[in-house]
PDB file of C-alpha atoms in Angstrom:
ATOM      1  CA  ASP A   1     219.242 -65.293 112.760  1.00  0.00           C
ATOM      2  CA  ALA A   2     217.060 -63.091 110.419  1.00  0.00           C
ATOM      3  CA  GLY A   3     216.038 -60.580 113.631  1.00  0.00           C
ATOM      4  CA  ILE A   4     212.586 -62.222 113.132  1.00  0.00           C
ATOM      5  CA  THR A   5     210.861 -62.770 116.256  1.00  0.00           C
ATOM      6  CA  GLN A   6     206.730 -64.196 116.849  1.00  0.00           C
ATOM      7  CA  SER A   7     204.793 -63.715 120.049  1.00  0.00           C
ATOM      8  CA  PRO A   8     202.756 -65.816 121.639  1.00  0.00           C
ATOM      9  CA  ARG A   9     204.329 -69.395 119.859  1.00  0.00           C
ATOM     10  CA  HIS A  10     201.458 -71.296 121.656  1.00  0.00           C
ATOM     11  CA  LYS A  11     198.595 -70.760 122.270  1.00  0.00           C
ATOM     12  CA  VAL A  12     195.202 -72.069 122.901  1.00  0.00           C
ATOM     13  CA  THR A  13     191.606 -70.185 122.910  1.00  0.00           C
ATOM     14  CA  GLU A  14     188.314 -70.912 122.484  1.00  0.00           C
ATOM     15  CA  THR A  15     185.801 -70.836 119.052  1.00  0.00           C
ATOM     16  CA  GLY A  16     184.579 -67.321 118.309  1.00  0.00           C
ATOM     17  CA  THR A  17     187.479 -65.441 120.258  1.00  0.00           C
ATOM     18  CA  PRO A  18     189.655 -62.674 118.331  1.00  0.00           C
ATOM     19  CA  VAL A  19     193.527 -63.757 119.069  1.00  0.00           C
ATOM     20  CA  THR A  20     196.182 -61.768 117.508  1.00  0.00           C
ATOM     21  CA  LEU A  21     199.663 -62.876 116.266  1.00  0.00           C
ATOM     22  CA  ARG A  22     202.352 -60.709 116.126  1.00  0.00           C
ATOM     23  CA  CYS A  23     206.015 -60.470 114.736  1.00  0.00           C
ATOM     24  CA  HIS A  24     208.631 -57.989 115.156  1.00  0.00           C
ATOM     25  CA  GLN A  25     211.535 -57.703 113.095  1.00  0.00           C
ATOM     26  CA  THR A  26     215.176 -55.905 113.818  1.00  0.00           C
ATOM     27  CA  GLU A  27     215.969 -55.752 110.068  1.00  0.00           C
ATOM     28  CA  ASN A  28     213.918 -52.914 109.042  1.00  0.00           C
ATOM     29  CA  HIS A  29     213.060 -54.085 106.103  1.00  0.00           C
ATOM     30  CA  ARG A  30     210.280 -53.557 103.584  1.00  0.00           C
ATOM     31  CA  TYR A  31     208.164 -56.827 103.055  1.00  0.00           C
ATOM     32  CA  MET A  32     206.536 -58.960 105.601  1.00  0.00           C
ATOM     33  CA  TYR A  33     204.557 -62.071 105.444  1.00  0.00           C
ATOM     34  CA  TRP A  34     201.785 -64.097 107.226  1.00  0.00           C
ATOM     35  CA  TYR A  35     201.579 -67.331 105.898  1.00  0.00           C
ATOM     36  CA  ARG A  36     199.817 -70.826 107.189  1.00  0.00           C
ATOM     37  CA  GLN A  37     201.253 -74.710 107.367  1.00  0.00           C
ATOM     38  CA  ASP A  38     199.472 -77.693 106.794  1.00  0.00           C
ATOM     39  CA  PRO A  39     199.446 -80.673 106.427  1.00  0.00           C
ATOM     40  CA  GLY A  40     199.801 -81.055 103.093  1.00  0.00           C
ATOM     41  CA  HIS A  41     198.563 -78.654 101.538  1.00  0.00           C
ATOM     42  CA  GLY A  42     202.128 -76.422 102.421  1.00  0.00           C
ATOM     43  CA  LEU A  43     202.645 -72.826 102.553  1.00  0.00           C
ATOM     44  CA  ARG A  44     200.206 -70.504 102.312  1.00  0.00           C
ATOM     45  CA  LEU A  45     200.147 -66.996 102.055  1.00  0.00           C
ATOM     46  CA  ILE A  46     197.562 -65.303 104.313  1.00  0.00           C
ATOM     47  CA  HIS A  47     198.242 -61.293 104.206  1.00  0.00           C
ATOM     48  CA  TYR A  48     201.828 -59.269 103.767  1.00  0.00           C
ATOM     49  CA  SER A  49     202.760 -56.013 104.220  1.00  0.00           C
ATOM     50  CA  TYR A  50     204.904 -53.905 101.021  1.00  0.00           C
ATOM     51  CA  GLY A  51     205.154 -50.676 103.769  1.00  0.00           C
ATOM     52  CA  VAL A  52     203.877 -48.777 107.076  1.00  0.00           C
ATOM     53  CA  LYS A  53     199.927 -49.154 106.476  1.00  0.00           C
ATOM     54  CA  ASP A  54     200.402 -51.153 103.098  1.00  0.00           C
ATOM     55  CA  THR A  55     199.115 -54.244 102.931  1.00  0.00           C
ATOM     56  CA  ASP A  56     197.207 -57.212 100.919  1.00  0.00           C
ATOM     57  CA  LYS A  57     195.679 -59.684 100.791  1.00  0.00           C
ATOM     58  CA  GLY A  58     196.949 -63.579  99.967  1.00  0.00           C
ATOM     59  CA  GLU A  59     195.604 -67.365  98.661  1.00  0.00           C
ATOM     60  CA  VAL A  60     193.245 -67.840 101.641  1.00  0.00           C
ATOM     61  CA  SER A  61     192.575 -64.215 103.605  1.00  0.00           C
ATOM     62  CA  ASP A  62     189.188 -64.772 104.958  1.00  0.00           C
ATOM     63  CA  GLY A  63     189.054 -64.943 108.398  1.00  0.00           C
ATOM     64  CA  TYR A  64     192.483 -63.243 109.206  1.00  0.00           C
ATOM     65  CA  SER A  65     193.107 -58.930 108.574  1.00  0.00           C
ATOM     66  CA  VAL A  66     196.364 -57.791 109.275  1.00  0.00           C
ATOM     67  CA  SER A  67     197.635 -54.569 110.822  1.00  0.00           C
ATOM     68  CA  ARG A  68     200.942 -52.427 110.067  1.00  0.00           C
ATOM     69  CA  SER A  69     201.421 -49.734 111.964  1.00  0.00           C
ATOM     70  CA  LYS A  70     205.255 -49.454 112.491  1.00  0.00           C
ATOM     71  CA  THR A  71     207.801 -50.734 109.945  1.00  0.00           C
ATOM     72  CA  GLU A  72     209.615 -53.812 112.629  1.00  0.00           C
ATOM     73  CA  ASP A  73     205.178 -54.594 113.240  1.00  0.00           C
ATOM     74  CA  PHE A  74     203.191 -56.865 111.580  1.00  0.00           C
ATOM     75  CA  LEU A  75     200.030 -58.457 113.447  1.00  0.00           C
ATOM     76  CA  LEU A  76     197.491 -60.808 112.197  1.00  0.00           C
ATOM     77  CA  THR A  77     194.298 -61.115 113.990  1.00  0.00           C
ATOM     78  CA  LEU A  78     191.542 -63.507 114.028  1.00  0.00           C
ATOM     79  CA  GLU A  79     188.656 -61.905 114.803  1.00  0.00           C
ATOM     80  CA  SER A  80     186.378 -64.875 115.542  1.00  0.00           C
ATOM     81  CA  ALA A  81     188.798 -67.605 115.502  1.00  0.00           C
ATOM     82  CA  THR A  82     187.509 -71.200 114.222  1.00  0.00           C
ATOM     83  CA  SER A  83     188.749 -74.408 114.121  1.00  0.00           C
ATOM     84  CA  SER A  84     189.798 -74.013 110.779  1.00  0.00           C
ATOM     85  CA  GLN A  85     191.872 -71.772 111.762  1.00  0.00           C
ATOM     86  CA  THR A  86     194.295 -74.121 113.381  1.00  0.00           C
ATOM     87  CA  SER A  87     197.599 -74.167 111.767  1.00  0.00           C
ATOM     88  CA  VAL A  88     200.838 -73.109 112.933  1.00  0.00           C
ATOM     89  CA  TYR A  89     201.458 -69.688 111.228  1.00  0.00           C
ATOM     90  CA  PHE A  90     204.255 -68.198 110.031  1.00  0.00           C
ATOM     91  CA  CYS A  91     205.920 -64.849 109.688  1.00  0.00           C
ATOM     92  CA  ALA A  92     208.273 -63.653 106.739  1.00  0.00           C
ATOM     93  CA  ILE A  93     210.390 -60.897 105.733  1.00  0.00           C
ATOM     94  CA  THR A  94     212.298 -59.493 102.457  1.00  0.00           C
ATOM     95  CA  PRO A  95     214.046 -56.219 101.685  1.00  0.00           C
ATOM     96  CA  GLY A  96     211.552 -55.589  98.869  1.00  0.00           C
ATOM     97  CA  THR A  97     213.193 -56.904  95.203  1.00  0.00           C
ATOM     98  CA  THR A  98     212.172 -60.056  93.755  1.00  0.00           C
ATOM     99  CA  GLY A  99     215.840 -61.422  94.321  1.00  0.00           C
ATOM    100  CA  ASN A 100     216.225 -61.919  97.186  1.00  0.00           C
ATOM    101  CA  THR A 101     215.912 -64.304 100.061  1.00  0.00           C
ATOM    102  CA  ILE A 102     213.178 -64.757 102.328  1.00  0.00           C
ATOM    103  CA  TYR A 103     213.770 -64.993 105.820  1.00  0.00           C
ATOM    104  CA  PHE A 104     211.091 -66.840 108.541  1.00  0.00           C
ATOM    105  CA  GLY A 105     210.927 -66.540 111.989  1.00  0.00           C
ATOM    106  CA  GLU A 106     210.188 -69.573 113.829  1.00  0.00           C
ATOM    107  CA  GLY A 107     206.492 -69.845 113.882  1.00  0.00           C
ATOM    108  CA  SER A 108     203.104 -69.856 116.441  1.00  0.00           C
ATOM    109  CA  TRP A 109     200.913 -72.526 116.858  1.00  0.00           C
ATOM    110  CA  LEU A 110     197.674 -71.734 117.051  1.00  0.00           C
ATOM    111  CA  THR A 111     195.096 -74.164 118.696  1.00  0.00           C
ATOM    112  CA  VAL A 112     191.310 -73.670 118.557  1.00  0.00           C
ATOM    113  CA  VAL A 113     189.093 -75.450 120.725  1.00  0.00           C
TER     114      VAL A 113
ATOM    115  CA  LYS B   1     197.850 -69.981  88.553  1.00  0.00           C
ATOM    116  CA  GLN B   2     201.272 -71.190  89.500  1.00  0.00           C
ATOM    117  CA  GLU B   3     201.427 -74.857  90.951  1.00  0.00           C
ATOM    118  CA  VAL B   4     204.422 -76.688  92.799  1.00  0.00           C
ATOM    119  CA  THR B   5     205.074 -79.944  93.123  1.00  0.00           C
ATOM    120  CA  GLN B   6     207.352 -82.055  95.131  1.00  0.00           C
ATOM    121  CA  ILE B   7     207.841 -85.430  94.765  1.00  0.00           C
ATOM    122  CA  PRO B   8     209.172 -87.933  96.846  1.00  0.00           C
ATOM    123  CA  ALA B   9     206.806 -86.736  99.575  1.00  0.00           C
ATOM    124  CA  ALA B  10     209.016 -88.815 101.885  1.00  0.00           C
ATOM    125  CA  LEU B  11     212.644 -90.544 101.027  1.00  0.00           C
ATOM    126  CA  SER B  12     214.777 -92.944 103.586  1.00  0.00           C
ATOM    127  CA  VAL B  13     217.597 -93.903 102.564  1.00  0.00           C
ATOM    128  CA  PRO B  14     221.224 -94.843 104.190  1.00  0.00           C
ATOM    129  CA  GLU B  15     223.941 -92.758 105.610  1.00  0.00           C
ATOM    130  CA  GLY B  16     226.972 -91.948 103.085  1.00  0.00           C
ATOM    131  CA  GLU B  17     224.069 -91.922  99.414  1.00  0.00           C
ATOM    132  CA  ASN B  18     224.361 -89.098  97.214  1.00  0.00           C
ATOM    133  CA  LEU B  19     219.971 -88.108  97.011  1.00  0.00           C
ATOM    134  CA  VAL B  20     218.063 -85.329  93.860  1.00  0.00           C
ATOM    135  CA  LEU B  21     215.030 -84.481  95.136  1.00  0.00           C
ATOM    136  CA  ASN B  22     213.076 -82.508  92.667  1.00  0.00           C
ATOM    137  CA  CYS B  23     210.910 -79.394  92.704  1.00  0.00           C
ATOM    138  CA  SER B  24     208.538 -78.521  89.458  1.00  0.00           C
ATOM    139  CA  PHE B  25     205.917 -75.735  88.290  1.00  0.00           C
ATOM    140  CA  THR B  26     203.240 -75.114  85.985  1.00  0.00           C
ATOM    141  CA  ASP B  27     204.189 -71.773  85.329  1.00  0.00           C
ATOM    142  CA  SER B  28     208.401 -71.008  83.522  1.00  0.00           C
ATOM    143  CA  ALA B  29     208.095 -67.040  84.192  1.00  0.00           C
ATOM    144  CA  ILE B  30     209.062 -66.842  87.754  1.00  0.00           C
ATOM    145  CA  TYR B  31     212.142 -64.706  88.693  1.00  0.00           C
ATOM    146  CA  ASN B  32     213.737 -67.504  90.919  1.00  0.00           C
ATOM    147  CA  LEU B  33     213.414 -70.038  92.642  1.00  0.00           C
ATOM    148  CA  GLN B  34     214.681 -70.999  96.759  1.00  0.00           C
ATOM    149  CA  TRP B  35     215.053 -74.509  98.547  1.00  0.00           C
ATOM    150  CA  PHE B  36     214.185 -74.519 102.242  1.00  0.00           C
ATOM    151  CA  ARG B  37     215.280 -76.984 105.294  1.00  0.00           C
ATOM    152  CA  GLN B  38     212.957 -77.164 107.655  1.00  0.00           C
ATOM    153  CA  ASP B  39     213.559 -79.362 111.272  1.00  0.00           C
ATOM    154  CA  PRO B  40     210.271 -80.227 112.989  1.00  0.00           C
ATOM    155  CA  GLY B  41     209.348 -78.065 114.997  1.00  0.00           C
ATOM    156  CA  LYS B  42     211.081 -75.064 113.468  1.00  0.00           C
ATOM    157  CA  GLY B  43     210.219 -72.418 110.984  1.00  0.00           C
ATOM    158  CA  LEU B  44     212.571 -72.894 107.445  1.00  0.00           C
ATOM    159  CA  THR B  45     215.817 -71.987 106.345  1.00  0.00           C
ATOM    160  CA  SER B  46     217.363 -71.139 102.797  1.00  0.00           C
ATOM    161  CA  LEU B  47     219.357 -73.350 101.260  1.00  0.00           C
ATOM    162  CA  LEU B  48     219.656 -71.864  97.947  1.00  0.00           C
ATOM    163  CA  LEU B  49     218.193 -69.138  95.785  1.00  0.00           C
ATOM    164  CA  ILE B  50     218.666 -69.237  91.896  1.00  0.00           C
ATOM    165  CA  GLN B  51     217.770 -66.637  90.071  1.00  0.00           C
ATOM    166  CA  SER B  52     216.072 -67.068  86.744  1.00  0.00           C
ATOM    167  CA  SER B  53     218.927 -66.225  84.391  1.00  0.00           C
ATOM    168  CA  GLN B  54     221.119 -68.435  86.477  1.00  0.00           C
ATOM    169  CA  ARG B  55     221.490 -72.584  85.923  1.00  0.00           C
ATOM    170  CA  GLU B  56     222.663 -73.804  89.423  1.00  0.00           C
ATOM    171  CA  GLN B  57     223.607 -72.922  92.634  1.00  0.00           C
ATOM    172  CA  THR B  58     226.260 -74.665  95.251  1.00  0.00           C
ATOM    173  CA  SER B  59     226.798 -74.292  98.664  1.00  0.00           C
ATOM    174  CA  GLY B  60     229.013 -77.352 100.618  1.00  0.00           C
ATOM    175  CA  ARG B  61     227.216 -80.440  99.807  1.00  0.00           C
ATOM    176  CA  LEU B  62     224.090 -79.010  98.444  1.00  0.00           C
ATOM    177  CA  ASN B  63     223.395 -78.049  94.466  1.00  0.00           C
ATOM    178  CA  ALA B  64     220.413 -76.834  93.691  1.00  0.00           C
ATOM    179  CA  SER B  65     219.536 -76.805  89.463  1.00  0.00           C
ATOM    180  CA  LEU B  66     217.090 -74.480  87.210  1.00  0.00           C
ATOM    181  CA  ASP B  67     215.821 -75.760  84.429  1.00  0.00           C
ATOM    182  CA  LYS B  68     212.877 -73.388  83.707  1.00  0.00           C
ATOM    183  CA  SER B  69     212.040 -73.933  80.281  1.00  0.00           C
ATOM    184  CA  SER B  70     210.780 -77.609  81.482  1.00  0.00           C
ATOM    185  CA  GLY B  71     209.872 -76.235  84.939  1.00  0.00           C
ATOM    186  CA  ARG B  72     211.961 -78.775  87.037  1.00  0.00           C
ATOM    187  CA  SER B  73     214.631 -77.829  89.854  1.00  0.00           C
ATOM    188  CA  THR B  74     216.388 -80.462  91.528  1.00  0.00           C
ATOM    189  CA  LEU B  75     218.424 -80.112  95.315  1.00  0.00           C
ATOM    190  CA  TYR B  76     221.510 -82.634  94.969  1.00  0.00           C
ATOM    191  CA  ILE B  77     222.876 -83.623  98.472  1.00  0.00           C
ATOM    192  CA  ALA B  78     226.256 -85.330  98.087  1.00  0.00           C
ATOM    193  CA  ALA B  79     227.440 -87.808 101.065  1.00  0.00           C
ATOM    194  CA  SER B  80     224.079 -87.509 102.532  1.00  0.00           C
ATOM    195  CA  GLN B  81     224.149 -87.518 106.813  1.00  0.00           C
ATOM    196  CA  PRO B  82     222.362 -88.348 109.750  1.00  0.00           C
ATOM    197  CA  GLY B  83     222.013 -84.443 110.803  1.00  0.00           C
ATOM    198  CA  ASP B  84     220.472 -84.025 107.180  1.00  0.00           C
ATOM    199  CA  SER B  85     217.214 -85.390 108.076  1.00  0.00           C
ATOM    200  CA  ALA B  86     214.921 -82.677 107.781  1.00  0.00           C
ATOM    201  CA  THR B  87     211.891 -81.478 105.475  1.00  0.00           C
ATOM    202  CA  TYR B  88     213.267 -79.814 102.421  1.00  0.00           C
ATOM    203  CA  LEU B  89     211.130 -77.054 100.881  1.00  0.00           C
ATOM    204  CA  CYS B  90     210.908 -74.936  96.923  1.00  0.00           C
ATOM    205  CA  ALA B  91     208.905 -72.095  96.353  1.00  0.00           C
ATOM    206  CA  VAL B  92     208.991 -69.602  92.972  1.00  0.00           C
ATOM    207  CA  ARG B  93     208.445 -66.638  93.147  1.00  0.00           C
ATOM    208  CA  ALA B  94     206.502 -65.181  89.899  1.00  0.00           C
ATOM    209  CA  GLY B  95     205.716 -62.637  87.925  1.00  0.00           C
ATOM    210  CA  GLY B  96     203.461 -59.821  89.926  1.00  0.00           C
ATOM    211  CA  GLY B  97     204.725 -58.445  93.174  1.00  0.00           C
ATOM    212  CA  ASN B  98     207.254 -61.033  96.144  1.00  0.00           C
ATOM    213  CA  LYS B  99     205.394 -63.624  97.178  1.00  0.00           C
ATOM    214  CA  LEU B 100     206.383 -67.424  96.853  1.00  0.00           C
ATOM    215  CA  THR B 101     204.379 -69.609  96.333  1.00  0.00           C
ATOM    216  CA  PHE B 102     205.588 -73.239  97.989  1.00  0.00           C
ATOM    217  CA  GLY B 103     205.848 -77.453  97.197  1.00  0.00           C
ATOM    218  CA  THR B 104     204.179 -79.322 100.421  1.00  0.00           C
ATOM    219  CA  GLY B 105     208.121 -81.096 101.001  1.00  0.00           C
ATOM    220  CA  THR B 106     210.478 -83.711 101.057  1.00  0.00           C
ATOM    221  CA  GLN B 107     210.697 -85.893 104.384  1.00  0.00           C
ATOM    222  CA  LEU B 108     214.174 -87.158 104.681  1.00  0.00           C
ATOM    223  CA  LYS B 109     215.221 -89.194 106.477  1.00  0.00           C
ATOM    224  CA  VAL B 110     218.841 -90.306 106.615  1.00  0.00           C
ATOM    225  CA  GLU B 111     219.365 -93.718 107.921  1.00  0.00           C
ATOM    226  CA  LEU B 112     222.473 -94.824 110.298  1.00  0.00           C
TER     227      LEU B 112
END
């Protein structure tokens, strides 16, 4: 195991409510990522972080925000959930150099009704 | 913009067969390419990582090759087993940071 814990693992929420997903790592890796996986689209990067309080947008960042106040935690927030955000969300980590393997968490299944 | 394609989307083979999964990418300026396995309802598990300077990597019954100039990689699985049934994804890390671009995967079923 790569020492990545995602919570919650499954959640059903209503349209318009805020939702926060948490990723916790025990590896002290510098880079952390949030991806979403949808049929026909593969994995798409939402946001990533390259250090505490250092974050940047990915290709599908609209409607999402992130925060990283500690090395080990990376939070993904849906400010006002929509049905199009129903998806599986994966957190990933990597030490930082471009040659390193990336490791994934087990995923968080989110359904917005 | 980097695009990664995996063909076929699904593949069914009898147990014991050797097989090849394909991955192609549009921008050859990559740092590395990684192959992953994903079981239903699970996260991605890294299988092999090939650096841009390498031609291939091997792990057990798996062999991955990389041809940067043609924008192609293959994952060879020898003597397939039912336990190999899963979705296999490739991802490339291109210039400008640590971000990966993923293909949509090949769903493999190995039948008894």
